[in-house]
GROMACS .gro file of C-alpha atoms in nm:
model
  462
    1MET     CA    1  -1.225  -0.056   1.807
    2ASP     CA    2  -1.363  -0.140   1.462
    3MET     CA    3  -1.301   0.115   1.190
    4TYR     CA    4  -1.601   0.332   1.097
    5GLN     CA    5  -1.760   0.207   0.774
    6ILE     CA    6  -1.906   0.472   0.549
    7ASN     CA    7  -2.256   0.383   0.425
    8PHE     CA    8  -2.322   0.481   0.064
    9SER     CA    9  -2.694   0.402   0.084
   10LYS     CA   10  -2.741   0.636   0.384
   11LYS     CA   11  -2.594   0.974   0.282
   12GLY     CA   12  -2.449   1.143   0.590
   13HIS     CA   13  -2.256   1.463   0.663
   14VAL     CA   14  -1.877   1.437   0.621
   15HIS     CA   15  -1.636   1.711   0.735
   16PHE     CA   16  -1.283   1.734   0.586
   17THR     CA   17  -1.006   1.894   0.794
   18GLY     CA   18  -0.772   2.032   0.525
   19ILE     CA   19  -1.026   2.001   0.241
   20GLY     CA   20  -0.812   2.204  -0.004
   21GLY     CA   21  -0.540   1.940  -0.047
   22ILE     CA   22  -0.516   1.785  -0.393
   23SER     CA   23  -0.637   1.440  -0.284
   24MET     CA   24  -0.873   1.555  -0.006
   25SER     CA   25  -1.060   1.782  -0.250
   26ALA     CA   26  -1.100   1.491  -0.492
   27LEU     CA   27  -1.249   1.265  -0.222
   28ALA     CA   28  -1.483   1.544  -0.116
   29GLU     CA   29  -1.597   1.577  -0.478
   30ILE     CA   30  -1.673   1.204  -0.501
   31LEU     CA   31  -1.885   1.217  -0.185
   32ILE     CA   32  -2.073   1.526  -0.310
   33SER     CA   33  -2.148   1.340  -0.636
   34GLU     CA   34  -2.278   1.045  -0.428
   35GLY     CA   35  -2.521   1.278  -0.248
   36PHE     CA   36  -2.338   1.331   0.084
   37THR     CA   37  -2.342   1.664   0.268
   38VAL     CA   38  -1.982   1.792   0.269
   39SER     CA   39  -1.818   2.061   0.478
   40GLY     CA   40  -1.453   2.137   0.540
   41SER     CA   41  -1.185   2.377   0.655
   42ASP     CA   42  -0.853   2.493   0.519
   43SER     CA   43  -0.595   2.760   0.590
   44LYS     CA   44  -0.643   2.938   0.257
   45GLU     CA   45  -0.871   2.975  -0.045
   46SER     CA   46  -0.769   2.808  -0.370
   47ALA     CA   47  -0.910   2.706  -0.708
   48LEU     CA   48  -0.985   2.363  -0.558
   49THR     CA   49  -1.186   2.503  -0.265
   50GLU     CA   50  -1.374   2.743  -0.498
   51HIS     CA   51  -1.465   2.446  -0.719
   52LEU     CA   52  -1.600   2.247  -0.420
   53ILE     CA   53  -1.806   2.545  -0.304
   54SER     CA   54  -1.959   2.568  -0.653
   55LEU     CA   55  -2.064   2.201  -0.612
   56GLY     CA   56  -2.234   2.274  -0.279
   57ALA     CA   57  -1.965   2.221  -0.014
   58HIS     CA   58  -1.955   2.452   0.289
   59ILE     CA   59  -1.593   2.561   0.354
   60VAL     CA   60  -1.440   2.787   0.618
   61TYR     CA   61  -1.081   2.919   0.620
   62GLU     CA   62  -1.006   2.877   0.987
   63GLN     CA   63  -0.973   2.554   1.184
   64THR     CA   64  -1.162   2.589   1.513
   65SER     CA   65  -1.348   2.351   1.746
   66GLU     CA   66  -1.675   2.535   1.657
   67ASN     CA   67  -1.655   2.386   1.306
   68ILE     CA   68  -1.736   2.042   1.449
   69THR     CA   69  -2.114   2.063   1.483
   70GLU     CA   70  -2.351   1.797   1.618
   71ASN     CA   71  -2.482   1.701   1.274
   72ILE     CA   72  -2.141   1.577   1.150
   73ASP     CA   73  -2.134   1.196   1.105
   74LEU     CA   74  -1.766   1.161   1.011
   75LEU     CA   75  -1.446   1.367   1.019
   76VAL     CA   76  -1.173   1.298   0.759
   77TYR     CA   77  -0.816   1.425   0.811
   78THR     CA   78  -0.473   1.388   0.650
   79ALA     CA   79  -0.139   1.272   0.789
   80ALA     CA   80  -0.025   1.637   0.785
   81VAL     CA   81  -0.282   1.736   1.052
   82LYS     CA   82  -0.125   1.751   1.399
   83PRO     CA   83  -0.295   1.568   1.694
   84ASP     CA   84  -0.351   1.900   1.875
   85ASN     CA   85  -0.559   2.037   1.583
   86PRO     CA   86  -0.874   2.195   1.740
   87GLU     CA   87  -1.109   2.015   1.496
   88LEU     CA   88  -0.957   1.674   1.578
   89GLN     CA   89  -0.974   1.752   1.950
   90ALA     CA   90  -1.340   1.854   1.922
   91ALA     CA   91  -1.428   1.543   1.717
   92LYS     CA   92  -1.266   1.324   1.985
   93SER     CA   93  -1.451   1.493   2.272
   94HIS     CA   94  -1.788   1.469   2.086
   95SER     CA   95  -1.713   1.104   1.987
   96VAL     CA   96  -1.743   1.188   1.616
   97PRO     CA   97  -1.603   0.893   1.413
   98MET     CA   98  -1.277   0.975   1.229
   99LEU     CA   99  -1.104   0.830   0.923
  100THR     CA  100  -0.772   0.925   0.766
  101ARG     CA  101  -0.773   1.032   0.403
  102ALA     CA  102  -0.628   0.691   0.306
  103GLU     CA  103  -0.893   0.498   0.502
  104LEU     CA  104  -1.173   0.692   0.332
  105LEU     CA  105  -1.014   0.636  -0.009
  106GLY     CA  106  -0.994   0.262   0.065
  107GLN     CA  107  -1.361   0.250   0.159
  108ILE     CA  108  -1.465   0.442  -0.152
  109MET     CA  109  -1.280   0.200  -0.383
  110LYS     CA  110  -1.463  -0.098  -0.230
  111ASN     CA  111  -1.767   0.026  -0.426
  112TYR     CA  112  -1.603  -0.050  -0.760
  113LYS     CA  113  -1.559  -0.382  -0.941
  114THR     CA  114  -1.221  -0.273  -1.083
  115ALA     CA  115  -0.998  -0.067  -0.851
  116ILE     CA  116  -0.657   0.014  -1.002
  117CYS     CA  117  -0.395   0.138  -0.752
  118VAL     CA  118  -0.065   0.266  -0.891
  119ALA     CA  119   0.225   0.247  -0.643
  120GLY     CA  120   0.600   0.308  -0.666
  121THR     CA  121   0.865   0.547  -0.541
  122HIS     CA  122   0.851   0.741  -0.871
  123GLY     CA  123   0.622   0.767  -1.171
  124LYS     CA  124   0.285   0.730  -0.995
  125THR     CA  125   0.124   1.047  -1.132
  126THR     CA  126   0.246   0.989  -1.487
  127THR     CA  127   0.150   0.620  -1.501
  128THR     CA  128  -0.192   0.685  -1.343
  129SER     CA  129  -0.245   0.957  -1.607
  130MET     CA  130  -0.133   0.729  -1.893
  131ILE     CA  131  -0.373   0.453  -1.783
  132SER     CA  132  -0.648   0.715  -1.739
  133GLN     CA  133  -0.588   0.843  -2.093
  134VAL     CA  134  -0.638   0.489  -2.227
  135LEU     CA  135  -0.950   0.434  -2.012
  136LEU     CA  136  -1.094   0.760  -2.151
  137GLU     CA  137  -1.007   0.645  -2.507
  138GLU     CA  138  -1.193   0.318  -2.433
  139GLU     CA  139  -1.489   0.533  -2.316
  140CYS     CA  140  -1.537   0.318  -2.005
  141ASP     CA  141  -1.636   0.625  -1.793
  142PRO     CA  142  -1.383   0.574  -1.510
  143THR     CA  143  -1.357   0.756  -1.177
  144ILE     CA  144  -1.003   0.900  -1.164
  145LEU     CA  145  -0.797   1.043  -0.875
  146ILE     CA  146  -0.455   1.186  -0.966
  147GLY     CA  147  -0.190   1.363  -0.756
  148GLY     CA  148  -0.132   1.626  -1.022
  149LEU     CA  149  -0.341   1.830  -1.265
  150PHE     CA  150  -0.434   1.627  -1.573
  151ASN     CA  151  -0.557   1.834  -1.869
  152PRO     CA  152  -0.804   1.583  -2.024
  153ILE     CA  153  -1.011   1.594  -1.702
  154ASN     CA  154  -0.941   1.964  -1.628
  155GLY     CA  155  -0.807   1.890  -1.282
  156ASN     CA  156  -0.710   1.609  -1.049
  157ALA     CA  157  -1.039   1.418  -1.025
  158ARG     CA  158  -1.305   1.281  -1.257
  159ILE     CA  159  -1.627   1.127  -1.130
  160GLY     CA  160  -1.743   0.846  -1.358
  161LYS     CA  161  -2.058   0.632  -1.355
  162SER     CA  162  -1.890   0.298  -1.430
  163ASN     CA  163  -1.740   0.021  -1.217
  164THR     CA  164  -1.381   0.134  -1.284
  165PHE     CA  165  -1.177   0.337  -1.036
  166ILE     CA  166  -0.812   0.441  -1.063
  167THR     CA  167  -0.589   0.620  -0.813
  168GLU     CA  168  -0.229   0.675  -0.712
  169ALA     CA  169  -0.127   0.468  -0.409
  170CYS     CA  170   0.134   0.640  -0.192
  171GLU     CA  171   0.358   0.446   0.047
  172TYR     CA  172   0.422   0.746   0.277
  173THR     CA  173   0.291   0.665   0.630
  174ASN     CA  174   0.181   0.329   0.476
  175SER     CA  175  -0.129   0.500   0.333
  176PHE     CA  176  -0.171   0.241   0.058
  177LEU     CA  177  -0.215  -0.041   0.313
  178SER     CA  178  -0.565   0.100   0.378
  179PHE     CA  179  -0.666   0.032   0.015
  180PHE     CA  180  -0.868  -0.246  -0.154
  181PRO     CA  181  -0.708  -0.281  -0.499
  182THR     CA  182  -0.818  -0.537  -0.757
  183ILE     CA  183  -0.519  -0.437  -0.975
  184SER     CA  184  -0.201  -0.335  -0.790
  185VAL     CA  185   0.077  -0.173  -0.993
  186ILE     CA  186   0.433  -0.155  -0.851
  187LEU     CA  187   0.655   0.066  -1.068
  188ASN     CA  188   0.975   0.062  -0.856
  189VAL     CA  189   1.080   0.033  -0.492
  190LYS     CA  190   1.354   0.275  -0.386
  191GLU     CA  191   1.456   0.470  -0.076
  192ASP     CA  192   1.244   0.776  -0.007
  193HIS     CA  193   1.044   0.927   0.283
  194MET     CA  194   1.324   0.842   0.524
  195ASP     CA  195   1.152   1.058   0.786
  196PHE     CA  196   0.897   0.773   0.809
  197PHE     CA  197   1.068   0.452   0.696
  198LYS     CA  198   1.367   0.306   0.883
  199ASP     CA  199   1.556   0.176   0.577
  200ILE     CA  200   1.512   0.016   0.234
  201ASP     CA  201   1.404  -0.316   0.394
  202ASP     CA  202   1.126  -0.134   0.579
  203ILE     CA  203   1.012   0.017   0.246
  204ARG     CA  204   1.031  -0.321   0.067
  205ASN     CA  205   0.824  -0.481   0.343
  206SER     CA  206   0.560  -0.209   0.301
  207PHE     CA  207   0.534  -0.267  -0.077
  208ARG     CA  208   0.519  -0.643  -0.021
  209ARG     CA  209   0.221  -0.599   0.214
  210PHE     CA  210   0.060  -0.379  -0.054
  211ALA     CA  211   0.101  -0.656  -0.316
  212GLU     CA  212  -0.056  -0.907  -0.076
  213LEU     CA  213  -0.377  -0.697  -0.056
  214THR     CA  214  -0.473  -0.802  -0.411
  215PRO     CA  215  -0.751  -1.067  -0.427
  216LYS     CA  216  -0.719  -1.408  -0.599
  217ASP     CA  217  -0.890  -1.297  -0.921
  218GLY     CA  218  -0.696  -0.967  -0.924
  219PHE     CA  219  -0.360  -0.872  -1.080
  220VAL     CA  220  -0.025  -0.758  -0.944
  221ILE     CA  221   0.159  -0.570  -1.220
  222ILE     CA  222   0.526  -0.530  -1.136
  223ASN     CA  223   0.851  -0.403  -1.291
  224SER     CA  224   1.069  -0.710  -1.353
  225ASP     CA  225   1.387  -0.509  -1.282
  226ILE     CA  226   1.300  -0.458  -0.913
  227ASP     CA  227   1.569  -0.618  -0.692
  228GLU     CA  228   1.480  -0.973  -0.582
  229ILE     CA  229   1.132  -0.950  -0.729
  230ASN     CA  230   1.031  -1.287  -0.580
  231TYR     CA  231   1.023  -1.124  -0.237
  232PHE     CA  232   0.713  -0.933  -0.356
  233THR     CA  233   0.546  -1.204  -0.561
  234ASP     CA  234   0.601  -1.532  -0.370
  235ASN     CA  235   0.313  -1.483  -0.124
  236VAL     CA  236   0.073  -1.334  -0.377
  237ASP     CA  237  -0.239  -1.539  -0.460
  238SER     CA  238  -0.337  -1.320  -0.753
  239ASN     CA  239  -0.209  -1.316  -1.114
  240VAL     CA  240   0.140  -1.164  -1.143
  241ILE     CA  241   0.219  -0.977  -1.466
  242THR     CA  242   0.568  -0.840  -1.533
  243PHE     CA  243   0.683  -0.551  -1.751
  244GLY     CA  244   1.032  -0.417  -1.813
  245LEU     CA  245   1.327  -0.377  -2.045
  246SER     CA  246   1.456  -0.738  -2.037
  247PRO     CA  247   1.255  -0.971  -2.266
  248GLU     CA  248   1.349  -1.290  -2.077
  249LYS     CA  249   1.206  -1.157  -1.748
  250SER     CA  250   0.909  -0.951  -1.872
  251ARG     CA  251   0.574  -1.045  -2.019
  252TYR     CA  252   0.548  -0.693  -2.169
  253CYS     CA  253   0.864  -0.545  -2.317
  254ALA     CA  254   0.984  -0.274  -2.559
  255THR     CA  255   1.206  -0.357  -2.859
  256ASN     CA  256   1.345  -0.149  -3.147
  257VAL     CA  257   1.338   0.161  -2.928
  258LYS     CA  258   1.408   0.495  -3.100
  259TYR     CA  259   1.407   0.848  -2.952
  260ASN     CA  260   1.310   1.158  -3.151
  261ARG     CA  261   1.479   1.499  -3.114
  262PHE     CA  262   1.254   1.582  -2.815
  263ALA     CA  263   1.377   1.264  -2.641
  264CYS     CA  264   1.035   1.090  -2.677
  265ALA     CA  265   1.047   0.715  -2.742
  266GLU     CA  266   0.873   0.498  -2.995
  267TYR     CA  267   0.899   0.120  -2.980
  268ASP     CA  268   0.757  -0.217  -3.079
  269LEU     CA  269   0.562  -0.364  -2.791
  270THR     CA  270   0.614  -0.735  -2.732
  271GLU     CA  271   0.402  -0.972  -2.525
  272ASN     CA  272   0.590  -1.294  -2.441
  273GLY     CA  273   0.836  -1.211  -2.721
  274ASN     CA  274   0.575  -1.148  -2.994
  275ILE     CA  275   0.536  -0.798  -3.141
  276MET     CA  276   0.176  -0.689  -3.074
  277ALA     CA  277   0.171  -0.314  -3.138
  278HIS     CA  278   0.378  -0.005  -3.217
  279ILE     CA  279   0.379   0.259  -2.942
  280GLU     CA  280   0.467   0.627  -2.990
  281LEU     CA  281   0.506   0.847  -2.682
  282LYS     CA  282   0.466   1.225  -2.655
  283VAL     CA  283   0.654   1.242  -2.321
  284PRO     CA  284   1.035   1.223  -2.303
  285GLY     CA  285   1.283   0.987  -2.140
  286GLU     CA  286   1.339   0.618  -2.068
  287HIS     CA  287   1.154   0.646  -1.736
  288ASN     CA  288   0.839   0.734  -1.933
  289LEU     CA  289   0.895   0.436  -2.162
  290LEU     CA  290   0.885   0.217  -1.847
  291ASN     CA  291   0.575   0.400  -1.721
  292SER     CA  292   0.407   0.330  -2.055
  293LEU     CA  293   0.487  -0.044  -2.027
  294ALA     CA  294   0.321  -0.047  -1.683
  295ALA     CA  295   0.018   0.123  -1.841
  296VAL     CA  296   0.007  -0.135  -2.122
  297ALA     CA  297   0.018  -0.427  -1.876
  298THR     CA  298  -0.256  -0.270  -1.660
  299CYS     CA  299  -0.487  -0.193  -1.951
  300ARG     CA  300  -0.438  -0.539  -2.105
  301SER     CA  301  -0.535  -0.697  -1.771
  302THR     CA  302  -0.870  -0.512  -1.794
  303GLY     CA  303  -0.919  -0.647  -2.148
  304ILE     CA  304  -0.853  -0.329  -2.348
  305SER     CA  305  -0.732  -0.384  -2.707
  306TYR     CA  306  -0.381  -0.302  -2.826
  307GLU     CA  307  -0.529  -0.058  -3.077
  308VAL     CA  308  -0.702   0.150  -2.807
  309ILE     CA  309  -0.391   0.133  -2.584
  310SER     CA  310  -0.159   0.267  -2.855
  311LYS     CA  311  -0.412   0.542  -2.944
  312GLY     CA  312  -0.446   0.647  -2.580
  313LEU     CA  313  -0.070   0.653  -2.516
  314ALA     CA  314  -0.013   0.859  -2.832
  315LYS     CA  315  -0.254   1.122  -2.693
  316TYR     CA  316  -0.086   1.148  -2.353
  317THR     CA  317   0.117   1.471  -2.340
  318GLY     CA  318   0.211   1.476  -1.972
  319THR     CA  319   0.085   1.615  -1.643
  320ASP     CA  320   0.169   1.956  -1.504
  321ARG     CA  321   0.522   1.987  -1.363
  322ARG     CA  322   0.668   1.681  -1.539
  323PHE     CA  323   0.928   1.808  -1.792
  324GLN     CA  324   0.674   2.074  -1.878
  325PHE     CA  325   0.783   2.330  -2.139
  326LYS     CA  326   0.692   2.671  -1.993
  327GLY     CA  327   0.816   2.914  -2.258
  328ASN     CA  328   1.112   3.104  -2.399
  329VAL     CA  329   1.272   3.415  -2.244
  330ASN     CA  330   1.557   3.597  -2.425
  331GLY     CA  331   1.617   3.279  -2.627
  332ILE     CA  332   1.638   3.055  -2.315
  333ASN     CA  333   1.398   2.759  -2.314
  334ILE     CA  334   1.239   2.712  -1.969
  335VAL     CA  335   1.116   2.371  -1.854
  336ASP     CA  336   0.967   2.287  -1.514
  337ASP     CA  337   0.989   1.952  -1.339
  338TYR     CA  338   0.867   1.815  -1.006
  339ALA     CA  339   1.173   1.589  -0.953
  340HIS     CA  340   1.269   1.591  -0.584
  341HIS     CA  341   1.452   1.257  -0.540
  342PRO     CA  342   1.802   1.179  -0.682
  343ASP     CA  343   1.670   0.909  -0.922
  344GLU     CA  344   1.406   1.147  -1.059
  345ILE     CA  345   1.662   1.428  -1.096
  346SER     CA  346   1.896   1.196  -1.292
  347ALA     CA  347   1.609   1.082  -1.517
  348THR     CA  348   1.502   1.442  -1.589
  349LEU     CA  349   1.855   1.572  -1.656
  350LYS     CA  350   1.937   1.273  -1.881
  351THR     CA  351   1.614   1.347  -2.069
  352ALA     CA  352   1.719   1.714  -2.098
  353GLN     CA  353   2.055   1.612  -2.246
  354ASN     CA  354   1.862   1.470  -2.546
  355TYR     CA  355   1.683   1.802  -2.596
  356PRO     CA  356   1.857   2.058  -2.822
  357HIS     CA  357   2.046   2.310  -2.603
  358ASN     CA  358   2.366   2.505  -2.546
  359ASN     CA  359   2.421   2.502  -2.164
  360LEU     CA  360   2.193   2.300  -1.937
  361TRP     CA  361   2.105   2.500  -1.625
  362CYS     CA  362   1.921   2.351  -1.329
  363VAL     CA  363   1.755   2.568  -1.061
  364PHE     CA  364   1.700   2.323  -0.777
  365GLN     CA  365   1.494   2.376  -0.463
  366PRO     CA  366   1.559   2.087  -0.222
  367HIS     CA  367   1.237   1.950  -0.063
  368THR     CA  368   1.248   1.890   0.316
  369PHE     CA  369   1.553   1.890   0.545
  370SER     CA  370   1.526   1.516   0.619
  371ARG     CA  371   1.534   1.416   0.251
  372THR     CA  372   1.822   1.656   0.177
  373LYS     CA  373   2.022   1.510   0.466
  374ALA     CA  374   1.945   1.145   0.381
  375PHE     CA  375   2.043   1.182   0.012
  376LEU     CA  376   2.300   1.463   0.026
  377LYS     CA  377   2.574   1.286  -0.175
  378ASP     CA  378   2.322   1.134  -0.419
  379PHE     CA  379   2.164   1.477  -0.482
  380ALA     CA  380   2.507   1.620  -0.567
  381VAL     CA  381   2.589   1.337  -0.811
  382SER     CA  382   2.247   1.364  -0.983
  383LEU     CA  383   2.252   1.743  -1.009
  384SER     CA  384   2.605   1.742  -1.151
  385LEU     CA  385   2.453   1.601  -1.475
  386ALA     CA  386   2.360   1.967  -1.542
  387ASP     CA  387   2.628   2.205  -1.674
  388LYS     CA  388   2.545   2.472  -1.413
  389VAL     CA  389   2.336   2.449  -1.096
  390ILE     CA  390   2.158   2.725  -0.902
  391LEU     CA  391   2.034   2.632  -0.555
  392ALA     CA  392   1.740   2.790  -0.372
  393ASP     CA  393   1.674   2.756   0.002
  394ILE     CA  394   1.536   2.421   0.121
  395TYR     CA  395   1.155   2.402   0.104
  396PRO     CA  396   1.061   2.277   0.452
  397ALA     CA  397   0.708   2.144   0.371
  398ARG     CA  398   0.583   1.988   0.696
  399GLU     CA  399   0.921   2.004   0.878
  400THR     CA  400   1.036   2.252   1.143
  401ASP     CA  401   1.377   2.108   1.243
  402ASN     CA  402   1.653   2.196   0.993
  403LEU     CA  403   1.875   1.904   1.117
  404GLY     CA  404   2.176   2.136   1.088
  405ILE     CA  405   2.150   2.134   0.709
  406SER     CA  406   2.098   2.400   0.442
  407SER     CA  407   2.142   2.444   0.067
  408GLU     CA  408   2.497   2.559   0.148
  409THR     CA  409   2.578   2.202   0.258
  410LEU     CA  410   2.465   2.083  -0.087
  411LEU     CA  411   2.655   2.369  -0.257
  412ASN     CA  412   2.980   2.244  -0.100
  413GLU     CA  413   2.911   1.885  -0.214
  414LEU     CA  414   2.851   2.001  -0.572
  415LYS     CA  415   3.164   2.219  -0.574
  416ALA     CA  416   3.366   1.922  -0.450
  417LEU     CA  417   3.248   1.735  -0.763
  418GLY     CA  418   3.373   2.025  -0.978
  419CYS     CA  419   3.021   2.139  -1.073
  420GLU     CA  420   2.968   2.511  -1.135
  421THR     CA  421   2.713   2.597  -0.863
  422TYR     CA  422   2.550   2.911  -0.721
  423TYR     CA  423   2.325   2.961  -0.418
  424PHE     CA  424   2.081   3.247  -0.349
  425HIS     CA  425   1.834   3.292  -0.065
  426THR     CA  426   1.556   3.459  -0.265
  427PHE     CA  427   1.378   3.385  -0.592
  428SER     CA  428   1.424   3.744  -0.707
  429GLU     CA  429   1.806   3.712  -0.678
  430ILE     CA  430   1.789   3.387  -0.879
  431GLU     CA  431   1.576   3.556  -1.149
  432GLU     CA  432   1.820   3.849  -1.179
  433PHE     CA  433   2.115   3.610  -1.203
  434ILE     CA  434   1.945   3.406  -1.478
  435LEU     CA  435   1.863   3.715  -1.687
  436LYS     CA  436   2.230   3.825  -1.666
  437ASN     CA  437   2.400   3.488  -1.716
  438CYS     CA  438   2.184   3.259  -1.931
  439ILE     CA  439   2.231   3.300  -2.305
  440ASN     CA  440   2.061   3.208  -2.631
  441ASP     CA  441   1.971   2.839  -2.669
  442ASP     CA  442   2.048   2.760  -2.304
  443LEU     CA  443   1.797   2.520  -2.145
  444LEU     CA  444   1.686   2.612  -1.793
  445ILE     CA  445   1.503   2.361  -1.575
  446THR     CA  446   1.330   2.472  -1.255
  447MET     CA  447   1.318   2.163  -1.037
  448GLY     CA  448   1.169   2.051  -0.707
  449ALA     CA  449   0.843   1.968  -0.531
  450GLY     CA  450   0.804   2.308  -0.361
  451ASP     CA  451   0.721   2.644  -0.523
  452VAL     CA  452   1.034   2.674  -0.743
  453VAL     CA  453   0.800   2.668  -1.047
  454LEU     CA  454   0.725   3.035  -0.965
  455ILE     CA  455   1.074   3.136  -1.088
  456GLY     CA  456   0.999   3.029  -1.446
  457ASP     CA  457   0.648   3.177  -1.431
  458GLU     CA  458   0.790   3.509  -1.309
  459LEU     CA  459   1.061   3.521  -1.580
  460ILE     CA  460   0.803   3.448  -1.850
  461SER     CA  461   0.556   3.710  -1.720
  462LYS     CA  462   0.837   3.972  -1.723
   0.00000   0.00000   0.00000
């Protein structure tokens, strides 16, 4: 059966099952701006659903078969929606066409001359935001979709009137293979989402197929330090542009790198060995230096000047939940970070070591049982970069099977490495422990992709 093709000249009625999700709400907003009738359902009210209602969407907070009315032309759903969902069942029985979130996103980007898709195991939100900041500096009126809240656009989506579109491209469930990029960015290719992929070769194959989606006159922008990079670039018809930390392998590279006392880098940017600009970053860590090089390569491929690129990057101060300074309580500095993979945890804790502090505390909430099990030893090694670790219960997200694993399993791994570690079942116990045991000039990082951020918020509000 051929996939349903959405028709932008004939505005129909589109229903979103799970409309409150960060990317679903953004797609709904684009369709509203294009003149479509939009309805949707979600389990709870949020700022995102309120915003859509203010734009004219009809939203209900219960998913029932009655929501699928005869006037609906298309139903859009996410990977998280189970096959027995009453709305999906009703759409099937009424023969209402259905698209996944990724398929709809792919069809929307076909409408744009320049479609930038940022992929990679880590750094997608930050790099997409950096590129967006430069596009806004260039005043090219882009349409932007980001997986986090980005202050310059007051949210996670911006609807522009130009031919430029930028989005994150996630590999989970091979979503990004439904896209139509003209510029494909590959930041890194590591093991993650092992509940979906078989192994690292399966993941590499997925990213390779993503690179091959790029048309002849398009660009594949890729980190030159990725293992056996030729595997990704050999079958690509489009222009390949490399960035990275080794000048002999990378078209765009950083030299004369210096870090300030907040661990933010400044560097001379080279293109093919020639210094072209001086870049100063307002976000910390070497991983952000690499993200900025990816942003430079992407923006140069669209013809933006070095001057505008360096101005845009200097204005980028980060997205929510990425080494975000939250406040000071009893002389303890509190930072929040979304890191939920061992490589991200290492990058964040190494960044924190460059930040002035006495003891470095990390409150870590593991995200999903499958990821905790797959990376148990790696999590312990990464977390042991902190002086003291406090573990919360595992955040299950979409999972119901605990696979015989808990935060206690991780506690034992950390203790075996000689790392001072504590484990509490509730956030209130963690907050009490912090107030008793953290002292002046300690740095406390709340870390994870779940709701661990609430601990810092609660301490600050007290």
